[in-house]
Short mmCIF file of C-alpha atoms in Angstrom, two decimals:
data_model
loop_
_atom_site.label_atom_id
_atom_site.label_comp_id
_atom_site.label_asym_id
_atom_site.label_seq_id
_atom_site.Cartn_x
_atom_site.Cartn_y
_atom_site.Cartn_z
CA UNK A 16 0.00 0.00 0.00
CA UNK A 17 0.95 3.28 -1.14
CA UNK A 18 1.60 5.54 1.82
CA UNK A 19 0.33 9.57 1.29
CA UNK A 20 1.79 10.92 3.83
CA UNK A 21 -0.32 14.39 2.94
CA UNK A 22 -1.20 17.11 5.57
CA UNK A 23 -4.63 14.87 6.31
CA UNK A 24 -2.38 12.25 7.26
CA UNK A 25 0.26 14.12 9.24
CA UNK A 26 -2.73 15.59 11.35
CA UNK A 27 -4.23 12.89 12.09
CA UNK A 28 -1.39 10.69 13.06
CA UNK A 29 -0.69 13.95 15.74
CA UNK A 30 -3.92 13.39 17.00
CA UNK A 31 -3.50 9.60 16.99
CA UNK A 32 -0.43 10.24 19.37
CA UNK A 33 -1.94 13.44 21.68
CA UNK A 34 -5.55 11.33 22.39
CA UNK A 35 -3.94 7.86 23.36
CA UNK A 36 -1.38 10.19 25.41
CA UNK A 37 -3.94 11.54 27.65
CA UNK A 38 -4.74 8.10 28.79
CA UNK A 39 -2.44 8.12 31.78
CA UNK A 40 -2.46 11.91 33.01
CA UNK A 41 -6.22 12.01 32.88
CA UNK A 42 -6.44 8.23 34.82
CA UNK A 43 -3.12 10.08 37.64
CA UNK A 44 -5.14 13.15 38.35
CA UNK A 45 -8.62 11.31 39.09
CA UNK A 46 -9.40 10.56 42.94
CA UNK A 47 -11.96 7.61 42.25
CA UNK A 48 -10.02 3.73 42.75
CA UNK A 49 -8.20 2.74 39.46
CA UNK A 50 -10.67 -0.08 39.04
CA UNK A 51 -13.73 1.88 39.15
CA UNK A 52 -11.57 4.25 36.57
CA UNK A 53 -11.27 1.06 34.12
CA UNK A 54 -14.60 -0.42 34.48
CA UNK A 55 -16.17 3.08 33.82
CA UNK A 56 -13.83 3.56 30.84
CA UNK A 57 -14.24 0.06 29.76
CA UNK A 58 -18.05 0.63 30.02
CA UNK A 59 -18.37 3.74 28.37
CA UNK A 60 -16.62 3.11 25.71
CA UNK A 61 -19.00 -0.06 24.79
CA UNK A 62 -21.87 1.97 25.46
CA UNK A 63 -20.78 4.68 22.43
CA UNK A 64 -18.88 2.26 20.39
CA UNK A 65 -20.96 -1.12 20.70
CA UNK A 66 -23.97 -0.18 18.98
CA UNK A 67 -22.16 1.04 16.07
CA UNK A 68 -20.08 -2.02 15.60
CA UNK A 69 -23.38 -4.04 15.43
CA UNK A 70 -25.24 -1.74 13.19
CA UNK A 71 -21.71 -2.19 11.15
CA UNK A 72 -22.89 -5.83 11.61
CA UNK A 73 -26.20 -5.72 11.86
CA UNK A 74 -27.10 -8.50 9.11
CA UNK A 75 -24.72 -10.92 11.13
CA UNK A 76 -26.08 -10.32 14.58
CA UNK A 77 -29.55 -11.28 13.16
CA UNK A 78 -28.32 -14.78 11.25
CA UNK A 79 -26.49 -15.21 14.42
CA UNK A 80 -30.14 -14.52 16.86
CA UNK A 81 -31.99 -16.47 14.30
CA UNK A 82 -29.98 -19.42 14.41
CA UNK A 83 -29.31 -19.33 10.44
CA UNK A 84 -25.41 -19.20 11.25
CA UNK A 85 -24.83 -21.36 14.28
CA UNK A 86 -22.52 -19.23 16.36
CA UNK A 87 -22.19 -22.01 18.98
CA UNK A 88 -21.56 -25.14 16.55
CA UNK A 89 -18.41 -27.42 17.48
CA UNK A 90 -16.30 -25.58 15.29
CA UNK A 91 -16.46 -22.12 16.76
CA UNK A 92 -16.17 -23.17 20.65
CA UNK A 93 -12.97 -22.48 20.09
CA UNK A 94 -12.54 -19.08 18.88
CA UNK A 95 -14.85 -18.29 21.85
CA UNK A 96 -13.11 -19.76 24.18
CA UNK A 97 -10.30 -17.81 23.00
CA UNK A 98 -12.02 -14.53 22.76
CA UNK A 99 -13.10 -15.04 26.51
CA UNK A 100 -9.61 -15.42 27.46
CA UNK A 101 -7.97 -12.53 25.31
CA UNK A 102 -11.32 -10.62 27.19
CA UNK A 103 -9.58 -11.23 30.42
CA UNK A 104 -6.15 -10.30 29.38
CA UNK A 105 -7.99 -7.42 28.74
CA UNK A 106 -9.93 -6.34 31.83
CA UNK A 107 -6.20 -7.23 33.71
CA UNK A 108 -4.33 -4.41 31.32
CA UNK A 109 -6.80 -2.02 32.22
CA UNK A 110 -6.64 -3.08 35.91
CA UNK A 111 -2.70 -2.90 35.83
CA UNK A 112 -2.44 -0.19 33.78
CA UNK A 113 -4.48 2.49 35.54
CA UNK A 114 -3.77 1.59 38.84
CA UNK A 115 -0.20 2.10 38.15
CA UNK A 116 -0.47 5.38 37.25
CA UNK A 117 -1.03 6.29 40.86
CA UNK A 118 1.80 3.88 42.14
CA UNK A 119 4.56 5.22 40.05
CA UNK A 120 4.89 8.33 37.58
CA UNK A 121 3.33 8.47 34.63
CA UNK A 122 6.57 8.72 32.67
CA UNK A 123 7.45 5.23 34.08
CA UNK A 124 4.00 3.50 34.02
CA UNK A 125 3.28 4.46 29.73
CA UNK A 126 7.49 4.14 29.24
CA UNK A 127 7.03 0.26 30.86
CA UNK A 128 3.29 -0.52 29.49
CA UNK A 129 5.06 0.33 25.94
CA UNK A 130 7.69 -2.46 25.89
CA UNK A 131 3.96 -4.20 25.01
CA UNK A 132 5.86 -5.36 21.73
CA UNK A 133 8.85 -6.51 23.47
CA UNK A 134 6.30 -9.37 25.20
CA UNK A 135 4.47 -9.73 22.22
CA UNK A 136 7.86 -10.72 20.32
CA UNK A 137 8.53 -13.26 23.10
CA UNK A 138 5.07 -15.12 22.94
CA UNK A 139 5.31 -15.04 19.28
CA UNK A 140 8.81 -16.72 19.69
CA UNK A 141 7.09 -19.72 21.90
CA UNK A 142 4.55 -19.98 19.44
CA UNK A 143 7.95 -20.83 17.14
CA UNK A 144 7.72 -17.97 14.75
CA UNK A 145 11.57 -16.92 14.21
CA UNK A 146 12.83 -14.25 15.49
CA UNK A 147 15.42 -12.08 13.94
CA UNK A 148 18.69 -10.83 15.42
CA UNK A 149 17.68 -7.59 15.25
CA UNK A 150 14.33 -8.61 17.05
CA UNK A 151 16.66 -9.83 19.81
CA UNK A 152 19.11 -6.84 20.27
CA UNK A 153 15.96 -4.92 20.83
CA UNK A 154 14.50 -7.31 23.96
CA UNK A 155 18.16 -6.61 24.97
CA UNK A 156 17.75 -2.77 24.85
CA UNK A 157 14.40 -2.96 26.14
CA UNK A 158 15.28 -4.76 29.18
CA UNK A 159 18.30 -2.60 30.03
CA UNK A 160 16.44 0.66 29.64
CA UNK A 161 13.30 -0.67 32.37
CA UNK A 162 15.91 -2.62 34.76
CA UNK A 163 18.00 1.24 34.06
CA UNK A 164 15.04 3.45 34.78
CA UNK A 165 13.31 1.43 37.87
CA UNK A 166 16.82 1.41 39.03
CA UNK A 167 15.76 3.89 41.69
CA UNK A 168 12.15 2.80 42.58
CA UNK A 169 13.97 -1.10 43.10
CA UNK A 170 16.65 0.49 45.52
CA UNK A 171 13.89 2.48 47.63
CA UNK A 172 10.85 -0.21 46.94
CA UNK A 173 7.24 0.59 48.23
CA UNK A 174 4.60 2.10 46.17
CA UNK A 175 6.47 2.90 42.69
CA UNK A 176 8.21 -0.64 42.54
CA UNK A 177 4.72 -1.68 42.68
CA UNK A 178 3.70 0.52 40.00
CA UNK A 179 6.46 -0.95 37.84
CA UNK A 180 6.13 -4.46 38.25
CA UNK A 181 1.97 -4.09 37.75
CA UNK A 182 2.92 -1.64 34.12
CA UNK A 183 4.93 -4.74 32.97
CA UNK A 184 2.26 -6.90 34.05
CA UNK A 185 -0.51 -4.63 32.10
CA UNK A 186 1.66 -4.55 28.94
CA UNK A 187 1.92 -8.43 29.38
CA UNK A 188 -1.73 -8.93 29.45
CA UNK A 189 -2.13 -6.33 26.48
CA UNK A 190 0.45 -8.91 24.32
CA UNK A 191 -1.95 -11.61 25.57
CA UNK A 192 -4.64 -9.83 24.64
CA UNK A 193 -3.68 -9.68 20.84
CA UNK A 194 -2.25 -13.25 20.80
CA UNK A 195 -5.47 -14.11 22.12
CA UNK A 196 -7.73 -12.34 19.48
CA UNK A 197 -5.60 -13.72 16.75
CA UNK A 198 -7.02 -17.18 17.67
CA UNK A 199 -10.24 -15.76 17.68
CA UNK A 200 -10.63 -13.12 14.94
CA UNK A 201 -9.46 -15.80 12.42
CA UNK A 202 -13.63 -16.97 12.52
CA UNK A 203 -15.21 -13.94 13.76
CA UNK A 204 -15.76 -10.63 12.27
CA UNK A 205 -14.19 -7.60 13.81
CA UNK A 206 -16.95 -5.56 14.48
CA UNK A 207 -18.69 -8.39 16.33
CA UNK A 208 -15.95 -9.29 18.33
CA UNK A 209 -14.68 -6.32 19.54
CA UNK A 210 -17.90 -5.61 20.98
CA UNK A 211 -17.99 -9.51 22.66
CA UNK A 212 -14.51 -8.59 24.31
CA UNK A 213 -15.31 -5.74 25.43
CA UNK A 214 -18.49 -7.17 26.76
CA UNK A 215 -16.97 -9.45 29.04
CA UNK A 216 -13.98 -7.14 29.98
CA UNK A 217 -16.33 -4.76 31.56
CA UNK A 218 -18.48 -7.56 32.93
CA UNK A 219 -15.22 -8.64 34.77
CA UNK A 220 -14.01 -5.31 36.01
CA UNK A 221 -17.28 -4.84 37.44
CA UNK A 222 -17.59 -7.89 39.41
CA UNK A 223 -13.86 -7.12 40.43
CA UNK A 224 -15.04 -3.96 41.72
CA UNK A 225 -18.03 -4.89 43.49
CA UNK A 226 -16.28 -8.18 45.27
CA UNK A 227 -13.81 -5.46 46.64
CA UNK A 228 -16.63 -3.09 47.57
CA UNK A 229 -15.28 -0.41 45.27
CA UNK A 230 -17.82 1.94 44.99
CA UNK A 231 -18.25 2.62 41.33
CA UNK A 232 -20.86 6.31 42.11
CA UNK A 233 -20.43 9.65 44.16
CA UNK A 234 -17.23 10.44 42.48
CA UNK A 235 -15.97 14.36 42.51
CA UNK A 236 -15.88 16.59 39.65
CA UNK A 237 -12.28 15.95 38.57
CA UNK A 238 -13.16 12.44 38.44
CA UNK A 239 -15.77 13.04 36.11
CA UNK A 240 -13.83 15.31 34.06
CA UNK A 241 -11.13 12.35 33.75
CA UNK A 242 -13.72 9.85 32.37
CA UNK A 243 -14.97 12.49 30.09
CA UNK A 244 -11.21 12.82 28.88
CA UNK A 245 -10.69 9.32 28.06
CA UNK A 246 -14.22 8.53 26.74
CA UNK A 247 -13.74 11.51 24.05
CA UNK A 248 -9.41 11.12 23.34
CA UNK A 249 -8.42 8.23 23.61
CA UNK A 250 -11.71 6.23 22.86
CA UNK A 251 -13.24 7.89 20.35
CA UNK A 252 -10.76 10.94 19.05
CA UNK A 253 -7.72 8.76 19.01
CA UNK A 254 -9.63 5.10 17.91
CA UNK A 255 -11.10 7.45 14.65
CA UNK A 256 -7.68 9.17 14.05
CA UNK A 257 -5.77 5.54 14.06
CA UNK A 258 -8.17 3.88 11.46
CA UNK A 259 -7.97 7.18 9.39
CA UNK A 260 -4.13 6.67 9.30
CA UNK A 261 -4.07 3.20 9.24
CA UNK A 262 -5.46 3.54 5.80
CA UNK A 263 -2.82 6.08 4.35
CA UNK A 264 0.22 4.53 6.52
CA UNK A 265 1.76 1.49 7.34
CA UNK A 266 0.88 -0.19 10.60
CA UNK A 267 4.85 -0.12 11.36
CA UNK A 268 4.89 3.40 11.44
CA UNK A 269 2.26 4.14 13.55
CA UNK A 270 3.31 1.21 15.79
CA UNK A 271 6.95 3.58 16.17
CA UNK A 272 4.70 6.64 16.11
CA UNK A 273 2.52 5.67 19.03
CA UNK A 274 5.98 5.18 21.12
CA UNK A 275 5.89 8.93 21.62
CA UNK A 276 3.11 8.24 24.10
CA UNK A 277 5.87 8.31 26.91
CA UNK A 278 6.99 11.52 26.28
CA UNK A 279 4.14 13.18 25.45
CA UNK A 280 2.01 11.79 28.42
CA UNK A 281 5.17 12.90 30.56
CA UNK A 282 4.96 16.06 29.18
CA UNK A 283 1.44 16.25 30.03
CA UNK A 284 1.82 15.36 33.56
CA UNK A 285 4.65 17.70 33.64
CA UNK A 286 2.44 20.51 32.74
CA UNK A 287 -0.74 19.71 34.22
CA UNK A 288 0.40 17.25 37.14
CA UNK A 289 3.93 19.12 37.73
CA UNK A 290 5.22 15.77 38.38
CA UNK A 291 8.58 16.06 36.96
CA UNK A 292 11.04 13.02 35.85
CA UNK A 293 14.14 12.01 37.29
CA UNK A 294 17.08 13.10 35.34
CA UNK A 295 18.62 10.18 36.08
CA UNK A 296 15.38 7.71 34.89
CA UNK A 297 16.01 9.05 31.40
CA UNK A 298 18.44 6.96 30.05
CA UNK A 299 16.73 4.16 30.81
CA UNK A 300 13.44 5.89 29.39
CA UNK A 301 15.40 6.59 26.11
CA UNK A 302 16.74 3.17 26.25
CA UNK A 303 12.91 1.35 26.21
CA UNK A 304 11.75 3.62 23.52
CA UNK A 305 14.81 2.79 21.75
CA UNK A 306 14.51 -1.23 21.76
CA UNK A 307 10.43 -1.26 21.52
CA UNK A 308 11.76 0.75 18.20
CA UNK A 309 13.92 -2.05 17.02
CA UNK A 310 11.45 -4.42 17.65
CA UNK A 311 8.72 -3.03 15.68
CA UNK A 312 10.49 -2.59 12.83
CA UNK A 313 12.33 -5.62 12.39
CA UNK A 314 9.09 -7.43 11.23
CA UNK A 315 8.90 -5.01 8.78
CA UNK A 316 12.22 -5.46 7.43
CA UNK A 317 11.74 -9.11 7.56
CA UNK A 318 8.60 -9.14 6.06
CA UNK A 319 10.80 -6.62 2.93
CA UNK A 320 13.07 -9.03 2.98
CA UNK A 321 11.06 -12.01 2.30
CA UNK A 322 9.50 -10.40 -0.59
CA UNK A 323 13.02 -9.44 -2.01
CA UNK A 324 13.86 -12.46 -2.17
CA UNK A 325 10.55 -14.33 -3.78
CA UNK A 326 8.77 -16.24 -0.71
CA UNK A 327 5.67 -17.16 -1.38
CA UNK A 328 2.86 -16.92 1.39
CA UNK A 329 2.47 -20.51 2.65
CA UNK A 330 -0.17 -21.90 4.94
CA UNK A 331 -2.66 -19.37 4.48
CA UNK A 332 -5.50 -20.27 6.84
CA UNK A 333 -8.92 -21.64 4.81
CA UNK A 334 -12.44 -19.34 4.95
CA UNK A 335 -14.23 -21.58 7.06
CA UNK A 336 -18.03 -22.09 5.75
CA UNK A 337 -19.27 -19.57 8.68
CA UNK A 338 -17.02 -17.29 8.04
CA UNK A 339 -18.92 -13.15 7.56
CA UNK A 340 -17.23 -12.59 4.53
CA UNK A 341 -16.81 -14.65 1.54
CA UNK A 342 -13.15 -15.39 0.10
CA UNK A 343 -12.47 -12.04 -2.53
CA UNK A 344 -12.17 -13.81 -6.06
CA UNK A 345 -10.82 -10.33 -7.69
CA UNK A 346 -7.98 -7.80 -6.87
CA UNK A 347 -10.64 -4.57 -6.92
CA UNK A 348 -12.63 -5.57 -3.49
CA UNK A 349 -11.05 -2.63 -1.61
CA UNK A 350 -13.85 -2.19 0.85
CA UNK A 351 -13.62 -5.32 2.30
CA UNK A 352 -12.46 -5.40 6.28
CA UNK A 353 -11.86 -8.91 7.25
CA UNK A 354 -9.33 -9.60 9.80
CA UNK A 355 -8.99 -12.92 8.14
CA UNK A 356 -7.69 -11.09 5.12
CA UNK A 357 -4.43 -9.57 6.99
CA UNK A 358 -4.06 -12.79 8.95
CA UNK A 359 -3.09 -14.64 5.70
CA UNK A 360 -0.83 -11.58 4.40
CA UNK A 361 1.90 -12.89 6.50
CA UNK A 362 4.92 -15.75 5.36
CA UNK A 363 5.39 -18.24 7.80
CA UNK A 364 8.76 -16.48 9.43
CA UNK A 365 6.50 -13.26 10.37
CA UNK A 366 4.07 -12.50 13.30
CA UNK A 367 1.09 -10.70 13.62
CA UNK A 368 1.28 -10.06 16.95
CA UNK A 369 4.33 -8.14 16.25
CA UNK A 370 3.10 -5.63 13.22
CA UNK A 371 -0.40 -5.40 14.05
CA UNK A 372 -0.59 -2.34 16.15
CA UNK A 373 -2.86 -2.14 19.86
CA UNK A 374 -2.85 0.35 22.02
CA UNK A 375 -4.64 0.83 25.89
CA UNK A 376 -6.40 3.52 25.09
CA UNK A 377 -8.56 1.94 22.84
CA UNK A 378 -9.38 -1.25 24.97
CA UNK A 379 -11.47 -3.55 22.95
CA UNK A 380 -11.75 -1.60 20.23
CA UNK A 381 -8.79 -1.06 18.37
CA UNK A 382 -8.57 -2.88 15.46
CA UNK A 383 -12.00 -2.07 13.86
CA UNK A 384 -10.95 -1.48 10.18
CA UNK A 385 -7.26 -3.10 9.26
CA UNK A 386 -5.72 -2.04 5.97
CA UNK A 387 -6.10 -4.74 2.95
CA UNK A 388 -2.52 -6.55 2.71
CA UNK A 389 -0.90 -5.21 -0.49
CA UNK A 390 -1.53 -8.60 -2.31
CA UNK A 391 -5.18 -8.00 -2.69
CA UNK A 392 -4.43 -4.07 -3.67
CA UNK A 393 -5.21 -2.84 -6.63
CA UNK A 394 -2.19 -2.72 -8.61
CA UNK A 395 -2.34 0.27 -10.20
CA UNK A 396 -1.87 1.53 -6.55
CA UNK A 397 1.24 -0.05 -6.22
CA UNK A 398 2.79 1.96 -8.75
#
């Protein structure tokens, strides 16, 4: 795919990067617990978002309550099992996640929830995709830049420590969140499984929240404010701006793009927060940003150099008879949105848990369009 990098673009990969970067100021500065915070931003998202995937699907919903495409035969217990599971690797990010924000500093919580690729690489690597060299050297940065930055909150312990070690564990569940949904999506259509995971994410949370009598009402005006904030940036401003690029960009580059969330959000805090960063937390901070960098691109450059030298796509997974869309029998179908579709773009030494880009601020919801794989592009495009 072409990229147009045109001011369009430009803008509204800026916005892409501002709206997901308010996620962790505007989650710091509420006073309401960090789980009510994520089942109320889980829950308002679905409540805007939900009913416009389904209209998107509204011709499968009803085959599905009618019976006509048998949702629950043999064959698809297992995506669902899978999309339950990649549902609670879900609802733990967003537990993780937010309530490190008030453990640690910002800076540190969306610097360690970014080295999300850096697991992803590593489950992908169990799952015995190959990874490069250059895949490698960046775990290697990546690790030396956290272990170099919580260098001070290990020495002192307490509250940040804990807001470290539960970061990592939120960007663990968000890799096992998309490793998940790959098992999943492969039947399902993206619309109607966004809305399933997110669903029983916020089902979770809120039976989380009321075992621990967290009261989820009565909150002050900032905290309102804050849900506000993420319901309109990073849910809906941010989630419209992504697609919008996605279709003019490469997923790569917005994966490296969306990297600037640490700064940016630090920035933020900075300004709005004054919580400064420790001077000497940076070069570990640089170092993360650096290796998540390295890791992100190298399936790109793999997947460049596969195609340099003539592989052939092999094991390209079947359209099963359920399936919402049928198999595209011409090279001009460039409205279709099937995750299926980029699923069988990749060669058998590439991941799509690496290159496919997810982000926090989006929950459940963030891959609702993904760009057609350039062989099923027209060709004149490729020109």
């Amino acid at each position: 795919m072409k990229s147009r990098l045109d001011p369009l673009t430009v803008a509204a990969m800026a916005v892409t990067v501002v709206s997901v970067s308010a996620t962790a100021p505007l989650t710091a500065a509420a006073s309401a617990s960090p789980l009510a915070m994520a089942f109320w931003r889980n829950c308002l998202g679905f409540a805007v978002l939900g009913p416009f995937l389904l209209l998107l699907r509204r011709r499968e919903v009803v085959r599905v309550a009618r019976g006509e495409r048998g949702i629950l035969r043999r064959e698809q217990w297992r995506p669902l099992v899978f999309g339950f599971l990649a549902a609670t690797s879900l609802a733990l990010h967003f537990a993780a996640f937010m309530t490190s924000t008030r453990l640690t500093s910002v800076a540190m919580s969306t610097a360690l929830v970014a080295t999300q690729p850096v697991w992803q690489a590593l489950i992908a690597a169990g799952q015995g995709v190959r990874a490069s060299r250059r895949t490698w050297a960046g775990l290697a940065l990546s690790v030396l830049g956290a272990a170099a930055a919580g260098g001070l909150d290990i020495r002192s312990g307490g509250t940040a420590l804990l807001g470290d070690l539960l970061a990592l564990v939120g960007a663990v569940a968000q890799a096992g969140y998309t490793a998940l949904s790959e098992r999943s999506r492969a039947d399902v259509s993206t619309p109607l499984y966004s809305t399933f995971t997110s669903l029983v994410c916020g089902l979770e949370l809120l039976a989380l929240c009321l075992l621990a009598h967290i009261p989820l009402t009565g909150f002050d005006r900032a905290t309102h404010l804050s849900l506000l904030g993420l319901l309109l940036l990073p849910q809906i401003l941010g989630l419209g701006s992504l697609n919008f690029a996605l279709g003019r960009t490469s997923a790569t580059t917005m994966s490296v793009l969306l990297l600037l969330e640490t700064p940016v959000a630090a920035l933020a805090a900075w300004w709005f927060m004054e919580q400064g960063i420790k001077p000497a937390t940076v070069p570990g901070l640089l170092l993360i940003i650096v290796g998540v960098t390295v890791v992100v691109t190298s399936g790109s450059s793999r997947g460049k150099a596969a195609t340099q030298q003539g592989r052939h796509r092999t094991e390209i997974p079947p359209y099963p008879s359920h399936a919402p869309y049928e198999a595209p029998l011409t090279l001009h179908h460039t409205a279709i949105r099937d995750p299926r579709v980029d699923w069988a773009s990749y060669t058998a030494d590439e991941s799509p848990t690496i290159t496919l880009p997810t982000y926090h601020g989006a929950g459940a919801f963030d891959t609702l369009f993904l760009r057609i794989p350039p062989a099923l592009e027209d060709p004149s495009e490729a020109a």
